[in-house]
Tab-separated table of C-alpha atoms and ligand atoms in Angstrom:
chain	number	residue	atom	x	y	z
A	1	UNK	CA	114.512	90.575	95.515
A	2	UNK	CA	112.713	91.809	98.291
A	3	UNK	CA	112.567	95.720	98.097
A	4	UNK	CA	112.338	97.672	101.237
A	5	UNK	CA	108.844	99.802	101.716
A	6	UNK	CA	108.315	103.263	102.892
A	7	UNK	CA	105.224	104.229	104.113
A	8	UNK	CA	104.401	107.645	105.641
A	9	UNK	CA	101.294	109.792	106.741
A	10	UNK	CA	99.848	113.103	107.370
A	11	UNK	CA	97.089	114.561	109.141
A	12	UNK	CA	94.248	116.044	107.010
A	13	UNK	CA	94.735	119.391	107.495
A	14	UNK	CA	93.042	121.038	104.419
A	15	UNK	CA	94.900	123.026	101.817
A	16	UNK	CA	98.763	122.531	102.062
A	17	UNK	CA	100.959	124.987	101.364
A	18	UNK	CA	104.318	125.615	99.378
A	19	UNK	CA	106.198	124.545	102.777
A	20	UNK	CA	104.572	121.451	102.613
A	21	UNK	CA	105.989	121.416	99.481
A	22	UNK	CA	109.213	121.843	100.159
A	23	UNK	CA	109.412	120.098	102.821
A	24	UNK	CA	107.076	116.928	102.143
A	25	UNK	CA	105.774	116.448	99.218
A	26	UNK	CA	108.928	116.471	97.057
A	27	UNK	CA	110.570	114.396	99.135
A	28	UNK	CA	107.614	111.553	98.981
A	29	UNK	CA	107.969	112.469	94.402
A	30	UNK	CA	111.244	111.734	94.912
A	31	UNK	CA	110.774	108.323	97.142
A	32	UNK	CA	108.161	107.075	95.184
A	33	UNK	CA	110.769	106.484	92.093
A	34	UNK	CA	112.836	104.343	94.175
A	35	UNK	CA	110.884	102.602	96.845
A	36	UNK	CA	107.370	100.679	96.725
A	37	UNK	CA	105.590	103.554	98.321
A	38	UNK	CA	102.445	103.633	100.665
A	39	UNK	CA	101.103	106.844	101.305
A	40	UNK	CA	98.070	107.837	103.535
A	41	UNK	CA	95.291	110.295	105.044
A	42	UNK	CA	95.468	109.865	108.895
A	43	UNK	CA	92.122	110.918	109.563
A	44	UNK	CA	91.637	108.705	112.246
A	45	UNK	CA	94.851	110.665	113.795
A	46	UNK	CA	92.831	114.221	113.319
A	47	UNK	CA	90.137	112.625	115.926
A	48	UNK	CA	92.687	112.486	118.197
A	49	UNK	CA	92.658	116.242	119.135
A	50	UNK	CA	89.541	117.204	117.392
A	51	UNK	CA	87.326	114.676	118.516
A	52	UNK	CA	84.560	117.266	119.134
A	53	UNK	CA	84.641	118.488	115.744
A	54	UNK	CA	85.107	115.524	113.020
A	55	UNK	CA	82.500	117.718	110.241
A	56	UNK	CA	85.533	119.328	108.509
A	57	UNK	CA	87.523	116.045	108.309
A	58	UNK	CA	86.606	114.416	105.159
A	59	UNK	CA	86.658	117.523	103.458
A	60	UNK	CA	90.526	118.295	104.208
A	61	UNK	CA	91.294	114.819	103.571
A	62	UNK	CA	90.451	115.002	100.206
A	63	UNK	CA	91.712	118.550	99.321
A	64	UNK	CA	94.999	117.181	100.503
A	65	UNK	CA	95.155	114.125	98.326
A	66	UNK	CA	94.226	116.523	95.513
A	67	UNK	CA	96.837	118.551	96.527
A	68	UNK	CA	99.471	115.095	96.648
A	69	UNK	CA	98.572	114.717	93.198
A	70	UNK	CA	98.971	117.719	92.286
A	71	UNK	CA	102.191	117.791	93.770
A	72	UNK	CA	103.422	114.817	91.348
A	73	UNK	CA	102.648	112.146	94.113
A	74	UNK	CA	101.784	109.232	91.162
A	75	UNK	CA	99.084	106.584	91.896
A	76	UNK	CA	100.621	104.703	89.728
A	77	UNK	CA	103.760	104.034	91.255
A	78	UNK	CA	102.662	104.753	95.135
A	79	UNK	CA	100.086	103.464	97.328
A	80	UNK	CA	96.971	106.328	97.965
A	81	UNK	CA	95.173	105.817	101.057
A	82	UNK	CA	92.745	106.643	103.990
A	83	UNK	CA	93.655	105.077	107.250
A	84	UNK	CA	90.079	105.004	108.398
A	85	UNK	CA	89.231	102.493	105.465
A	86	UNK	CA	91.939	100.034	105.919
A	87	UNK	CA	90.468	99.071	109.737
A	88	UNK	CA	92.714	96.215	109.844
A	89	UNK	CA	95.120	99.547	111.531
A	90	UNK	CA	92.291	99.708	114.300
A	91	UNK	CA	92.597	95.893	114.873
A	92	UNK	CA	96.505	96.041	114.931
A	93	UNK	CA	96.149	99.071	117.259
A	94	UNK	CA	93.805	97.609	119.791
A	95	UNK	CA	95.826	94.243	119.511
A	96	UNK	CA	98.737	95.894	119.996
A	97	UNK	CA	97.463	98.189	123.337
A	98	UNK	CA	97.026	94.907	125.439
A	99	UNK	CA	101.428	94.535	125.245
A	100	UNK	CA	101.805	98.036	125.531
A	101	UNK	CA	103.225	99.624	129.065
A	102	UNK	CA	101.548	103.023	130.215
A	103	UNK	CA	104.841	104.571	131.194
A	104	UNK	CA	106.085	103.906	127.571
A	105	UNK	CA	103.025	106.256	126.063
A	106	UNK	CA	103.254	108.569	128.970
A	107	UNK	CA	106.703	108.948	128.278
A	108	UNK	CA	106.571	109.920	124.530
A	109	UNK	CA	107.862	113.689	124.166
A	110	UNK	CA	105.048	115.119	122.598
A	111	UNK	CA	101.930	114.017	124.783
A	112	UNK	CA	102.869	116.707	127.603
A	113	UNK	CA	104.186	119.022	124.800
A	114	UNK	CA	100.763	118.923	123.064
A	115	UNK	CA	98.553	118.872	126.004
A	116	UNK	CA	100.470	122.048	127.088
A	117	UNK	CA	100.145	123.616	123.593
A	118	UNK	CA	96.533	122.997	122.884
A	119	UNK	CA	95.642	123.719	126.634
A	120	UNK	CA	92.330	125.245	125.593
A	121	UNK	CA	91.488	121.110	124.903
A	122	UNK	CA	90.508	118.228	126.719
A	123	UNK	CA	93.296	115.922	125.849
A	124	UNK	CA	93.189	113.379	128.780
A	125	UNK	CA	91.751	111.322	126.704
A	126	UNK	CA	92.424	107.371	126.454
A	127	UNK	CA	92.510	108.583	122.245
A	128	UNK	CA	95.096	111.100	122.634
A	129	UNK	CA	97.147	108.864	125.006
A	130	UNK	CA	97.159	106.535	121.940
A	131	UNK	CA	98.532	108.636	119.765
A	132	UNK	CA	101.780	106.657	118.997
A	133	UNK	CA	100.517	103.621	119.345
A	134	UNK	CA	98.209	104.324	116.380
A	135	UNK	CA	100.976	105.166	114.412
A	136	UNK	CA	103.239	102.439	115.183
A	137	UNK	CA	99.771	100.264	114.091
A	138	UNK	CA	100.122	102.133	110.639
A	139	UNK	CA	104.154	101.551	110.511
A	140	UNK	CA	104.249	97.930	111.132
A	141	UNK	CA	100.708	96.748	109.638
A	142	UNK	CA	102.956	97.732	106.539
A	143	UNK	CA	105.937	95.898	108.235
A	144	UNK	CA	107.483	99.110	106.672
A	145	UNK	CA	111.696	99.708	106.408
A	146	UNK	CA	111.543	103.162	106.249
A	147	UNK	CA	109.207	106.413	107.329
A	148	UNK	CA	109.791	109.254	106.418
A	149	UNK	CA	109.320	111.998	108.984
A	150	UNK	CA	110.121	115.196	110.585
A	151	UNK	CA	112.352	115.528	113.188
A	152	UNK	CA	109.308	115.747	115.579
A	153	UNK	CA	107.981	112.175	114.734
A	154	UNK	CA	111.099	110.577	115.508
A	155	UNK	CA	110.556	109.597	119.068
A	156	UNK	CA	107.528	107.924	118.262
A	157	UNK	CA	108.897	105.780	115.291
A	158	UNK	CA	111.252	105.111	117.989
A	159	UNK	CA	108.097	104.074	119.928
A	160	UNK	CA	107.261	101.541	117.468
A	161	UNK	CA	110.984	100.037	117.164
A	162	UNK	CA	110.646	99.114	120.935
A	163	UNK	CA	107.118	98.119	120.737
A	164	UNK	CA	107.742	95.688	117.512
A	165	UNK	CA	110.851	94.273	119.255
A	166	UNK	CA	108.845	93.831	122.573
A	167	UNK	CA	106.343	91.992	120.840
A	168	UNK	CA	108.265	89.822	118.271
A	169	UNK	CA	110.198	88.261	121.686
A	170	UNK	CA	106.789	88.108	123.658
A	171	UNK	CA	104.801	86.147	121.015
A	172	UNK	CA	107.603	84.928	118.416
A	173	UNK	CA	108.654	82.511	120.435
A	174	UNK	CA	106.780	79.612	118.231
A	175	UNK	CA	107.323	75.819	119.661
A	176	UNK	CA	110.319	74.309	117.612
A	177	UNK	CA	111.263	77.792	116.410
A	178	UNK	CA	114.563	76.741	116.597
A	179	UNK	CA	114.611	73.720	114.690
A	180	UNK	CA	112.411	75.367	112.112
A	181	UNK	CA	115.123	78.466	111.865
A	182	UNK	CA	117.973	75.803	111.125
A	183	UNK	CA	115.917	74.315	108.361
A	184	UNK	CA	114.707	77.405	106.541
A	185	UNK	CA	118.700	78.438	107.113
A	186	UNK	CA	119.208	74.944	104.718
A	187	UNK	CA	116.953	76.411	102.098
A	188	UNK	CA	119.180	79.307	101.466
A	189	UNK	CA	121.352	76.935	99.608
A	190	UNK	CA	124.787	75.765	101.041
A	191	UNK	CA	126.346	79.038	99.769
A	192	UNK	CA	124.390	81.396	101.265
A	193	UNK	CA	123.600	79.420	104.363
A	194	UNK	CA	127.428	79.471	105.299
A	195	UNK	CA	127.580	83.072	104.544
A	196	UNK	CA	124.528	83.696	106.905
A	197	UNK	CA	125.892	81.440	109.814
A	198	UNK	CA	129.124	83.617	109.971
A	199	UNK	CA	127.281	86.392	109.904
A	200	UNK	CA	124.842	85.299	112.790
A	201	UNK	CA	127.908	84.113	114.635
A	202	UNK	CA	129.800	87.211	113.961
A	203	UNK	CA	126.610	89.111	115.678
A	204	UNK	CA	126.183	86.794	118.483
A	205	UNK	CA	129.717	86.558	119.935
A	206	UNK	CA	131.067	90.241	118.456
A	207	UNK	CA	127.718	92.241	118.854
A	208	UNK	CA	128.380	92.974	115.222
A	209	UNK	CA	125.430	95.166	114.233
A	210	UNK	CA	127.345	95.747	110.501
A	211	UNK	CA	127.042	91.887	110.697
A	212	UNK	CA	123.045	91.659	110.760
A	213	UNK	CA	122.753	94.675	108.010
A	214	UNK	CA	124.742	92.370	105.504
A	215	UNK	CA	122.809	89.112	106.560
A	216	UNK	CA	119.710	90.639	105.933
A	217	UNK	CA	121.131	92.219	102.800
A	218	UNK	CA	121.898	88.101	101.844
A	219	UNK	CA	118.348	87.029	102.612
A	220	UNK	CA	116.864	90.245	100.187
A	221	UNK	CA	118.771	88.388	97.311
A	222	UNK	CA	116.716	84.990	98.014
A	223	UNK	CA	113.204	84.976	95.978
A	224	UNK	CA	111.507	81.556	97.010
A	225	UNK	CA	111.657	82.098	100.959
A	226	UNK	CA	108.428	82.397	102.387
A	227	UNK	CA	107.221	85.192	104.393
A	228	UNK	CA	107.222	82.988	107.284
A	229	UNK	CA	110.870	81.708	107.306
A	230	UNK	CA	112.116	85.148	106.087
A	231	UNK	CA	110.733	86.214	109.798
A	232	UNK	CA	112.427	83.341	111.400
A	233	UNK	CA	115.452	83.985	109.938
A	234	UNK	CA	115.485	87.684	110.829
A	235	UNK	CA	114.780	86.800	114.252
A	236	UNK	CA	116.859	83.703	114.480
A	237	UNK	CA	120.036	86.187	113.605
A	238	UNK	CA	119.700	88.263	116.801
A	239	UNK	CA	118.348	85.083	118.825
A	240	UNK	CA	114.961	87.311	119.781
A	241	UNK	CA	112.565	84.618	117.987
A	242	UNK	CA	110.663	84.835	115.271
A	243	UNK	CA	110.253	88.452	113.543
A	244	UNK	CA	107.053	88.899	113.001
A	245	UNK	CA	106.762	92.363	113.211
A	246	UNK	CA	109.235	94.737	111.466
A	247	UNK	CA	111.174	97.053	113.133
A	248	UNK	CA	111.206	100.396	111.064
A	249	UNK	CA	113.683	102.694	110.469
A	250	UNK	CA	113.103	106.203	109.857
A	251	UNK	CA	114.248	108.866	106.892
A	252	UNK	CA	114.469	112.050	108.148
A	253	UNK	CA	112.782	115.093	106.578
A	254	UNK	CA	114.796	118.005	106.527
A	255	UNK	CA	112.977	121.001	108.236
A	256	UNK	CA	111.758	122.879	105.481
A	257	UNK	CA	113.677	125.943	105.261
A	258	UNK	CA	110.427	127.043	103.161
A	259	UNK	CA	110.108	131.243	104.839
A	260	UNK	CA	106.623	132.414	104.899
A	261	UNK	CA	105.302	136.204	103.692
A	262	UNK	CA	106.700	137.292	106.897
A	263	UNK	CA	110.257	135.890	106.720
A	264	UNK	CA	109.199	133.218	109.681
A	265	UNK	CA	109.191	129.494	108.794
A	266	UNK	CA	106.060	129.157	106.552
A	267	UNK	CA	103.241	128.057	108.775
A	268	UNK	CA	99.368	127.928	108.527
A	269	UNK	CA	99.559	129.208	112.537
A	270	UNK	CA	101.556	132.291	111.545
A	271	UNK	CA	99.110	132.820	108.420
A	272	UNK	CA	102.041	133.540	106.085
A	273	UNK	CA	101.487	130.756	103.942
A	274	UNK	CA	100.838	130.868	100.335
A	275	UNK	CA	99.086	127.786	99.193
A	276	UNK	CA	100.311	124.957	96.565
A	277	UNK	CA	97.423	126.489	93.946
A	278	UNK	CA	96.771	129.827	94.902
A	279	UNK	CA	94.615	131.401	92.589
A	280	UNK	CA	97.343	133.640	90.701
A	281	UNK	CA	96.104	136.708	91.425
A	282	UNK	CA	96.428	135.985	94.911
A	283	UNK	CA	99.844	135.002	94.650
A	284	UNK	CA	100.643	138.320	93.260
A	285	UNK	CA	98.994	140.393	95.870
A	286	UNK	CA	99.973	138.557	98.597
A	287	UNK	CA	104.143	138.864	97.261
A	288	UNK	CA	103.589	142.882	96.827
A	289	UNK	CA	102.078	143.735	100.326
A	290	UNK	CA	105.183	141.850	101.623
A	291	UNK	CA	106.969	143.625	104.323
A	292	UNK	CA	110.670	144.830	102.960
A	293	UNK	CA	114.084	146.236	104.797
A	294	UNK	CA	112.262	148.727	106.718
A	295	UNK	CA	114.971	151.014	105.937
A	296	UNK	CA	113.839	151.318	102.642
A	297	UNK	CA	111.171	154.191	103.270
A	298	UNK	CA	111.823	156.115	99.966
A	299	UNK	CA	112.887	154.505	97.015
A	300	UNK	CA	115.941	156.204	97.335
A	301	UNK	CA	116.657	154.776	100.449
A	302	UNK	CA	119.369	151.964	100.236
A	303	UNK	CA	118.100	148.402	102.138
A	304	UNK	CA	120.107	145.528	103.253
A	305	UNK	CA	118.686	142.089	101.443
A	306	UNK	CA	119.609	140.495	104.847
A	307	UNK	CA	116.991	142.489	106.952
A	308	UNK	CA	114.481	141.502	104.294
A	309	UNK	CA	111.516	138.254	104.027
A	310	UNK	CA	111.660	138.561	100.463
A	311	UNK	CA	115.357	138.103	99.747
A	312	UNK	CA	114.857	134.738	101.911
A	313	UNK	CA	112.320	133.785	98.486
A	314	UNK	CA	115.102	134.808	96.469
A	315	UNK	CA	116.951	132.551	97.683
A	316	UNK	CA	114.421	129.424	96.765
A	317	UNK	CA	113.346	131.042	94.101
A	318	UNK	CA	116.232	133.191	92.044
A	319	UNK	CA	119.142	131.830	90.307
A	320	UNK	CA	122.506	133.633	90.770
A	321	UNK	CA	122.832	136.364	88.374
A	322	UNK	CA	119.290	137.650	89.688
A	323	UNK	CA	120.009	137.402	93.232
A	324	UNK	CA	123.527	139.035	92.081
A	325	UNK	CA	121.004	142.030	90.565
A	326	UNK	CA	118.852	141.811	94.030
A	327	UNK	CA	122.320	142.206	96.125
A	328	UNK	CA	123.338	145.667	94.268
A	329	UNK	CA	120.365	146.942	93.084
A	330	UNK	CA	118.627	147.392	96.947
A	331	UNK	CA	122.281	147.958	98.699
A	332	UNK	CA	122.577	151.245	95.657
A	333	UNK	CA	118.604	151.647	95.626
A	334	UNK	CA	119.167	150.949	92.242
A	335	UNK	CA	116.087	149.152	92.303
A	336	UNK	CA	112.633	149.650	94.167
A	337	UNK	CA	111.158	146.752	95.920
A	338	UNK	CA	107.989	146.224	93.715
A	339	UNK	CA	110.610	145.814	90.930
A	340	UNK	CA	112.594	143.242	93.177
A	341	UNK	CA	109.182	141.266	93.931
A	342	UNK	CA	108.302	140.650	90.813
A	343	UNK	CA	110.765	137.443	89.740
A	344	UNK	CA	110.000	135.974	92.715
A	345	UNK	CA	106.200	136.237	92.046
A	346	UNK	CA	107.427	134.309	88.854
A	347	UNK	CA	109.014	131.705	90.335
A	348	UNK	CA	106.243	130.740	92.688
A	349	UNK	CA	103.892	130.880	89.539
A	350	UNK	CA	106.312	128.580	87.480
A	351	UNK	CA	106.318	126.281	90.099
A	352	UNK	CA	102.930	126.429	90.455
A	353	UNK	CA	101.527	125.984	86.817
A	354	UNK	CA	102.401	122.127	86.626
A	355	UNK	CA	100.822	121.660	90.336
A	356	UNK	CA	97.591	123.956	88.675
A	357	UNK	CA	97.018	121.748	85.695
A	358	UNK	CA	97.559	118.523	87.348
A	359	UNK	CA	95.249	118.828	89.850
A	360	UNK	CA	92.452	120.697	87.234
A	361	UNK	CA	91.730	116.626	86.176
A	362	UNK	CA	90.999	116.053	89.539
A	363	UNK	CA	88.983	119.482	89.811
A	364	UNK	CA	87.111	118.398	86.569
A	365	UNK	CA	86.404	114.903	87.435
A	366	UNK	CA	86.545	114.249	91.521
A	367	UNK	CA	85.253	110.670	90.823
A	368	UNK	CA	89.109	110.194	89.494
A	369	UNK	CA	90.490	111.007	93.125
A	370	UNK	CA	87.807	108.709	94.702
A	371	UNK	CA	88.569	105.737	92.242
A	372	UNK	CA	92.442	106.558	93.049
A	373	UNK	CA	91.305	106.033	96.587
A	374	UNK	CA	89.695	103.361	96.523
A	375	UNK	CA	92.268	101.343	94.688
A	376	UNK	CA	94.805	102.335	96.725
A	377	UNK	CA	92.835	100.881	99.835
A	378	UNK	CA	92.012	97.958	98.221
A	379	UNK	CA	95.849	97.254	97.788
A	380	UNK	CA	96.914	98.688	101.286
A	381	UNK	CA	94.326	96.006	103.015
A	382	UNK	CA	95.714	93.188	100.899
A	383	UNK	CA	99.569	93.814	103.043
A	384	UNK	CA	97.652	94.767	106.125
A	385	UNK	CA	94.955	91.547	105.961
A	386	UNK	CA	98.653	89.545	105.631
A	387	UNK	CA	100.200	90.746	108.500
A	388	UNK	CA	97.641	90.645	110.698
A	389	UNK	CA	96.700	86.836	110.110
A	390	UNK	CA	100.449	86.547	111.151
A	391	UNK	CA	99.661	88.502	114.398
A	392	UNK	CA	96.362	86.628	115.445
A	393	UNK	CA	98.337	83.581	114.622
A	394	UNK	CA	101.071	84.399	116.926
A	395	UNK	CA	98.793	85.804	119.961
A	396	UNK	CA	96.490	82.369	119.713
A	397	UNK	CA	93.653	84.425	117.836
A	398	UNK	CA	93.613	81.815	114.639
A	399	UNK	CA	90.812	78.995	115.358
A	400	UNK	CA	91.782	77.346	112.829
B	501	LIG	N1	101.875	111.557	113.345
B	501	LIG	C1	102.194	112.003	112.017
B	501	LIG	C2	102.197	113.526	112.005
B	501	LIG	O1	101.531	114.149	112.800
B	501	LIG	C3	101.215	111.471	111.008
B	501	LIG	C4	101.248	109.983	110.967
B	501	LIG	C5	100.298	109.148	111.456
B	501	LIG	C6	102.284	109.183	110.424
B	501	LIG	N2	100.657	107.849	111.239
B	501	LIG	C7	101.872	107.831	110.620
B	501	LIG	C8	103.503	109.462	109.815
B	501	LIG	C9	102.678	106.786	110.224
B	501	LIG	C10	104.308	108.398	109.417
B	501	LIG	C11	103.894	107.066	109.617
B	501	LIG	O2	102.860	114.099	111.161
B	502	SF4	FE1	113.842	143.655	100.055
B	502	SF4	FE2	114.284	143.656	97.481
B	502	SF4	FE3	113.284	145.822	98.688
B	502	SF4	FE4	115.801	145.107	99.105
B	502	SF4	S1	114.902	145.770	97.168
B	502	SF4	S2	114.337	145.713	100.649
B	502	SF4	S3	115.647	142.898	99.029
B	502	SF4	S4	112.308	143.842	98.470
């Protein structure tokens, strides 16, 4: 059986913090028990809008994976990486630039959006242009089924659906690909093949999409195709030639609804952000000089939980019979606000003290994260060297 792979990225930004958390990382935990996972640095993606300062780069890229692991990411069910040491991406990328129209990256949402926002940057660059296209390199050298991103990535794993169906009809059209479809259709077996057929012929006169879902869904259950006849069969369904590249789909990433010190979303740019292994201490201090209902000025003042950031932690972190004794005891001012602080300085240290010890072995021992590293690249450029001797093959690059 042929199981479907998820790959996703992030930027190196340093420490991450419990939004990350929430929003990322748990997700990935949870992913990793169910899919083949490949997960990676994109530090190549950082030099895209900090090209004039690289020096902090390898530094943040490793706190983060420390931070992954910590998390519960597991090397030894998903894939650890650093983009910049699988350069088979690079290859993919420039490969991939010579098919790619200018209007399509000029039209991507975010490369005005960005340029605007970081205005105080140079970003006309030919790097920053490339943005998506360097992702949709990392997406299909993995001929990945499913990313996971935020809502923001979307348009440009959208990017990389056009791109891999643009180039799967511009270079999959081997000679004889349709004679050599109809013969890797025979080594389905007669059973499956007639099952296939109707499907294909269900898509081709109907427009069935449903159709194509449960012929691929036939050709998962067959073990002994080969990579190469799997592709022709894929593309042979829709009659766009031989799929070469995968077209991914995406899983979307709830927003995380993670509030920061402040009651805003939790965000290193608001500095409200308490990271995934802040020193205790820390945690502590920065929970008490949170702001409250500012109509609490006396403690016998009654507040309103509503008007107040640290009921919004209450609600991640408190079960119902405390936020029940949160609810009456600030409407009555039957409790004072240091008292009402202090379970949800709990919480955040019980989630914490797994995350802490976890990533101590990694503290301890840093040659551990390396070695996790560099296995995971080793195995990363094993799928990437694949698909790429399938793309110089089908752009004439081979010499045999
Ligand atoms: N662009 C992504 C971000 O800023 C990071 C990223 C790079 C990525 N390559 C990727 C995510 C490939 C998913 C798949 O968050
Ligand atoms: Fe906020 Fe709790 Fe104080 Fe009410 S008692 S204002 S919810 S900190």
């Amino acid at each position: 059986m042929y199981a479907e792979r998820v790959l996703s990225g992030m930027r190196p930004t340093g420490s991450l913090h419990l939004g990350h958390y929430h929003g990322v990382l748990k997700n990935w935990v949870n992913l990793q028990h169910e899919y083949p996972c490949l997960f990676f640095v994109a530090d190549w993606h950082a030099l895209t809008t900090q090209y004039d300062s690289p020096q902090g780069i390898e530094k943040a890229s490793m706190d983060m994976l420390v931070d992954w692991l910590a998390a519960g990411v597991d090397p030894n069910q998903a894939t650890l990486f650093i983009q910049s040491k699988v350069p088979e991406h690079a290859e993919l990328h420039l490969l991939l630039s010579m098919m790619t129209p200018l209007g399509w990256l000029e039209r991507v949402p975010t490369y005005k959006d960005q340029q605007e926002k970081l205005a105080n940057k140079d970003l006309s660059t030919y790097g920053f242009l490339g943005y998506p296209l360097l992702m949709s390199a990392d997406i299909l050298i993995y001929r990945a089924d499913n990313v996971p991103v935020g809502e923001d990535q979307i348009p440009h794993v959208e990017f990389t659906r056009e791109l891999a169906r643009r180039f799967n009809h511009m270079y999959g059209r081997e000679p004889g690909f349709e004679d050599k479809a109809r013969e890797a259709v025979k080594k389905l077996g007669s059973k499956k093949a007639r099952l296939y057929e109707e499907m294909r012929t269900r898509f081709q006169q109907n427009g069935d999409r449903d159709a194509i879902e449960q012929a691929k869904a036939v050709l998962d259950e067959v073990q002994h195709l080969s990579m190469a006849d799997r592709e022709r069969l894929f593309g042979y369904l829709e009659g766009t030639g031989k799929m070469i590249l995968v077209e991914p789909g995406y899983l979307l990433t709830e927003a995380s609804r993670m509030p920061g010190l402040d009651g805003q979303k939790m965000s290193k740019s608001y500095n409200n952000t308490i990271t995934l292994r802040e020193p205790e201490e820390s945690v502590a201090k920065k929970v008490k000089s949170m702001p409250t209902d500012p109509a609490r000025v006396r403690r016998n003042d009654p507040g309103d939980p509503a008007k107040c950031p640290v009921w919004q932690l209450h609600q991640v972190y408190s079960d119902d019979s405390c936020k029940e004794w949160v609810q009456h005891g600030c409407k009555t001012a039957g409790i004072g606000c240091i008292e009402c602080k202090q379970p949800v300085i709990d919480g955040i240290l019980k989630e914490q003290a797994p995350m802490r010890e976890r990533a101590q072995v990694y503290l301890d021992d840093p040659t551990l994260v390396k070695n996790i590293v560099a296995d995971g690249c080793e195995k990363a450029r094993e799928y990437a060297r694949e698909t790429m001797r399938d793309v110089r093959e089908a752009m004439g690059l081979e010499y045999h």
